[in-house]
Amino acid sequence: MSLVAKQQHELTMLKNKAVLQREEEAAMLSNASHEMRTPLTTIAGIAEGLQYGVISPDEQQHSYDLIKEEADRLTRLIKSTLSYERLRQQQLENQPENFNVVQLVRRQIDQLLKQAEAVGNEIQDLTKQDIFVYADPDQVAQILTNILANAIQFTTNGIITVSAETDNNQARVIITDTGIGMTEDQLSKMWQRYYKVDPSRAKRGESGLGMAIVQQLVSANHGEIKVSSKLGIGTTFEIVLPVTNN
């Protein structure tokens, strides 16, 4: 009887898991459809205007530019959605290796420096000594790019600092900005799919999946991510990764 009860319990657990998975997939499809509706509506409206001659010749080039922009936005959204879904289902290959995370941090800063300077931001590199971690370097690069890009996006004429340290066989990369910050409610929702902290200031084409993907990537590399923020003061992200010996 105990064996039958155990089998029934396992069967119930499997059924509940299947129901939860279907609910998550339905929510994913609903959210994706909602996010895709805006660029598709814009493209359809402009195309109709061009088709029936409603848009003047002077405005046609601008209309074509908008169609291209919205199509690119749609492409980014689809790519982000697929990446997140592969991560959620653990289908994304993870290839960890020993590498110098400080060297990677500096490379990501260099890539985003002009973007930061364009909005009056200064990125201060406070890293000092080399720190080696065991993780997938491409995935860690994606994590750093997402967080740095967010810091730049929500900071104007401010300072973004990046530091790194080791503690108890863990490496910590800390990224702090002096941007708009977040409320406690926004902090509690920031890891949700398609959530945008400040839609009024969001970049055109932002999918709202960036932080959800970051969280999945950190988890895939046996790490941890922490965030603290104060509205009007700024935000700090701390990425914790397993450290290795040189």
C-alpha positions as CSV (number, residue, x, y, z in Angstrom):
1,M,0.0,0.0,0.0
2,S,2.8,2.4,0.8
3,L,4.3,1.7,-2.7
4,V,0.9,2.5,-4.3
5,A,0.6,5.7,-2.2
6,K,4.1,6.7,-3.2
7,Q,3.4,6.1,-6.9
8,Q,0.1,8.1,-6.7
9,H,2.0,11.0,-5.0
10,E,4.6,11.0,-7.8
11,L,1.9,10.9,-10.4
12,T,0.1,13.9,-8.8
13,M,3.4,15.8,-8.6
14,L,4.0,15.1,-12.4
15,K,0.5,16.2,-13.2
16,N,0.9,19.4,-11.2
17,K,4.3,20.1,-12.9
18,A,2.7,19.6,-16.3
19,V,-0.2,21.9,-15.5
20,L,2.3,24.6,-14.2
21,Q,4.4,24.2,-17.4
22,R,1.3,24.7,-19.6
23,E,0.3,27.8,-17.6
24,E,3.9,29.2,-17.9
25,E,3.9,28.6,-21.7
26,A,0.4,30.2,-22.0
27,A,1.6,33.2,-20.1
28,M,4.8,33.4,-22.2
29,L,2.7,33.3,-25.4
30,S,0.3,35.9,-24.1
31,N,3.1,38.3,-23.0
32,A,5.0,37.8,-26.3
33,S,1.9,38.4,-28.3
34,H,1.2,41.6,-26.4
35,E,4.7,43.0,-26.9
36,M,4.7,42.1,-30.6
37,R,1.4,43.8,-31.2
38,T,2.8,47.4,-31.0
39,P,5.5,47.1,-33.7
40,L,3.2,45.0,-36.0
41,T,0.4,47.6,-35.6
42,T,2.9,50.4,-36.4
43,I,4.2,48.6,-39.5
44,A,0.7,47.8,-40.8
45,G,-0.5,51.4,-40.3
46,I,2.5,52.9,-42.1
47,A,2.3,50.4,-44.9
48,E,-1.4,51.2,-45.4
49,G,-0.7,54.9,-45.5
50,L,2.0,54.4,-48.2
51,Q,-0.3,52.1,-50.1
52,Y,-3.2,54.6,-50.3
53,G,-1.0,57.7,-50.8
54,V,-2.0,59.2,-47.4
55,I,1.7,59.9,-46.6
56,S,3.2,62.8,-48.5
57,P,6.4,62.2,-50.6
58,D,8.3,64.4,-48.1
59,E,7.4,62.0,-45.3
60,Q,7.9,58.7,-47.2
61,Q,11.6,58.2,-46.4
62,H,10.8,58.8,-42.7
63,S,8.0,56.2,-43.0
64,Y,10.4,53.7,-44.5
65,D,12.9,54.3,-41.7
66,L,10.1,53.7,-39.1
67,I,9.2,50.4,-40.7
68,K,12.8,49.3,-40.6
69,E,13.1,50.4,-37.0
70,E,10.0,48.6,-35.9
71,A,11.0,45.5,-37.9
72,D,14.4,45.5,-36.1
73,R,12.6,45.9,-32.8
74,L,10.4,42.9,-33.5
75,T,13.5,40.9,-34.5
76,R,15.2,41.7,-31.2
77,L,12.0,40.8,-29.2
78,I,11.8,37.4,-30.9
79,K,15.5,36.7,-30.3
80,S,15.2,37.7,-26.6
81,T,12.0,35.5,-26.2
82,L,13.7,32.5,-27.8
83,S,16.8,33.0,-25.7
84,Y,14.9,33.2,-22.5
85,E,12.8,30.1,-23.3
86,R,15.9,28.1,-24.1
87,L,17.4,29.2,-20.8
88,R,14.2,28.4,-18.9
89,Q,14.1,24.9,-20.4
90,Q,17.9,24.5,-19.9
91,Q,18.5,24.0,-23.6
92,L,21.2,26.5,-23.9
93,E,24.7,25.0,-23.9
94,N,26.9,26.1,-21.1
95,Q,30.7,25.8,-21.7
96,P,32.5,27.0,-18.5
97,E,36.2,27.6,-18.4
98,N,38.8,29.4,-16.3
99,F,39.2,33.0,-17.4
100,N,40.1,36.5,-16.1
101,V,36.8,38.2,-15.3
102,V,38.5,41.6,-14.7
103,Q,39.9,41.5,-18.3
104,L,36.4,40.7,-19.5
105,V,34.9,43.6,-17.4
106,R,37.4,46.1,-19.0
107,R,36.5,44.9,-22.5
108,Q,32.8,45.3,-21.9
109,I,33.4,48.8,-20.5
110,D,35.4,49.8,-23.6
111,Q,32.6,48.6,-25.8
112,L,30.0,50.7,-24.0
113,L,32.1,53.8,-23.3
114,K,30.9,55.9,-26.2
115,Q,27.3,55.0,-25.4
116,A,27.8,56.2,-21.9
117,E,29.6,59.4,-22.9
118,A,26.8,60.2,-25.4
119,V,24.4,60.8,-22.4
120,G,27.1,62.5,-20.2
121,N,28.0,59.5,-18.1
122,E,31.4,58.6,-16.8
123,I,32.3,54.9,-16.3
124,Q,35.0,54.5,-13.6
125,D,36.9,51.2,-13.7
126,L,37.9,50.5,-10.1
127,T,39.1,46.9,-10.7
128,K,42.7,46.3,-9.6
129,Q,44.0,42.8,-9.5
130,D,43.2,39.9,-11.9
131,I,40.5,37.6,-10.7
132,F,39.9,34.2,-12.4
133,V,36.4,32.6,-12.4
134,Y,35.0,29.3,-13.7
135,A,32.1,30.1,-15.9
136,D,31.0,30.5,-19.5
137,P,32.8,33.7,-20.7
138,D,30.3,34.5,-23.4
139,Q,27.4,34.3,-21.0
140,V,29.2,36.4,-18.4
141,A,29.8,38.9,-21.1
142,Q,26.1,39.0,-21.8
143,I,25.4,39.5,-18.1
144,L,27.8,42.4,-17.8
145,T,26.6,44.0,-21.1
146,N,22.9,43.9,-20.0
147,I,23.7,45.4,-16.5
148,L,26.0,48.1,-17.8
149,A,23.6,49.0,-20.6
150,N,20.8,49.3,-18.1
151,A,23.0,51.6,-15.9
152,I,23.7,53.8,-18.9
153,Q,20.1,53.9,-19.9
154,F,18.8,55.0,-16.6
155,T,21.6,57.4,-15.7
156,T,22.2,60.9,-17.3
157,N,25.2,63.0,-16.5
158,G,26.2,60.6,-13.8
159,I,28.8,58.1,-12.7
160,I,28.9,54.4,-13.2
161,T,31.5,52.5,-11.2
162,V,32.7,48.9,-11.7
163,S,34.8,47.0,-9.2
164,A,35.7,43.4,-8.5
165,E,36.9,41.4,-5.5
166,T,37.2,37.9,-4.1
167,D,35.8,36.5,-0.9
168,N,35.5,32.9,0.3
169,N,36.2,31.3,-3.0
170,Q,33.8,33.6,-4.8
171,A,34.3,36.5,-7.2
172,R,32.2,39.6,-6.9
173,V,31.6,42.1,-9.7
174,I,29.9,45.2,-8.4
175,I,28.3,47.7,-10.8
176,T,26.9,50.9,-9.3
177,D,25.2,53.9,-11.0
178,T,23.9,57.3,-9.9
179,G,20.7,57.0,-12.0
180,I,17.0,57.2,-11.3
181,G,16.9,54.2,-9.0
182,M,14.0,52.0,-8.2
183,T,11.2,51.8,-5.6
184,E,10.8,48.6,-3.4
185,D,7.8,47.6,-5.7
186,Q,9.9,48.0,-8.8
187,L,12.8,46.0,-7.2
188,S,10.4,43.1,-6.4
189,K,9.2,42.9,-10.0
190,M,12.4,43.5,-12.0
191,W,13.1,39.8,-12.6
192,Q,9.7,39.2,-14.1
193,R,9.4,38.6,-17.9
194,Y,8.5,41.7,-19.9
195,Y,8.6,43.9,-16.9
196,K,10.0,47.4,-17.7
197,V,11.0,49.5,-14.7
198,D,10.3,52.8,-16.3
199,P,8.3,52.4,-19.6
200,S,8.3,56.2,-20.2
201,R,12.1,56.2,-20.5
202,A,12.6,52.7,-21.9
203,K,14.7,52.5,-25.1
204,R,12.7,51.9,-28.2
205,G,12.7,48.2,-28.9
206,E,13.4,47.1,-25.3
207,S,11.9,43.6,-24.8
208,G,11.6,43.7,-21.0
209,L,13.4,40.3,-20.9
210,G,16.9,41.6,-20.2
211,M,16.9,41.1,-16.5
212,A,15.0,37.8,-16.7
213,I,17.7,36.5,-19.0
214,V,20.5,37.9,-16.8
215,Q,19.0,36.0,-13.8
216,Q,18.8,32.7,-15.8
217,L,22.4,33.1,-17.1
218,V,23.8,33.8,-13.6
219,S,22.0,30.7,-12.3
220,A,23.3,28.6,-15.2
221,N,26.8,29.5,-14.1
222,H,26.2,28.5,-10.5
223,G,26.3,32.2,-9.4
224,E,24.1,34.6,-7.6
225,I,22.9,38.2,-8.4
226,K,22.0,40.8,-5.8
227,V,20.5,44.2,-6.4
228,S,19.8,47.2,-4.1
229,S,18.4,50.6,-5.1
230,K,17.1,53.9,-3.9
231,L,14.7,56.0,-5.9
232,G,16.5,59.1,-7.2
233,I,19.9,58.0,-5.9
234,G,20.9,55.0,-7.9
235,T,21.2,51.2,-8.2
236,T,23.9,48.6,-7.3
237,F,24.2,45.1,-8.9
238,E,26.4,42.5,-7.4
239,I,27.3,39.4,-9.5
240,V,28.7,36.5,-7.6
241,L,30.6,33.8,-9.5
242,P,32.7,30.8,-8.5
243,V,36.4,31.7,-8.3
244,T,39.3,29.6,-9.6
245,N,43.0,29.6,-9.1
246,N,45.2,31.2,-11.8
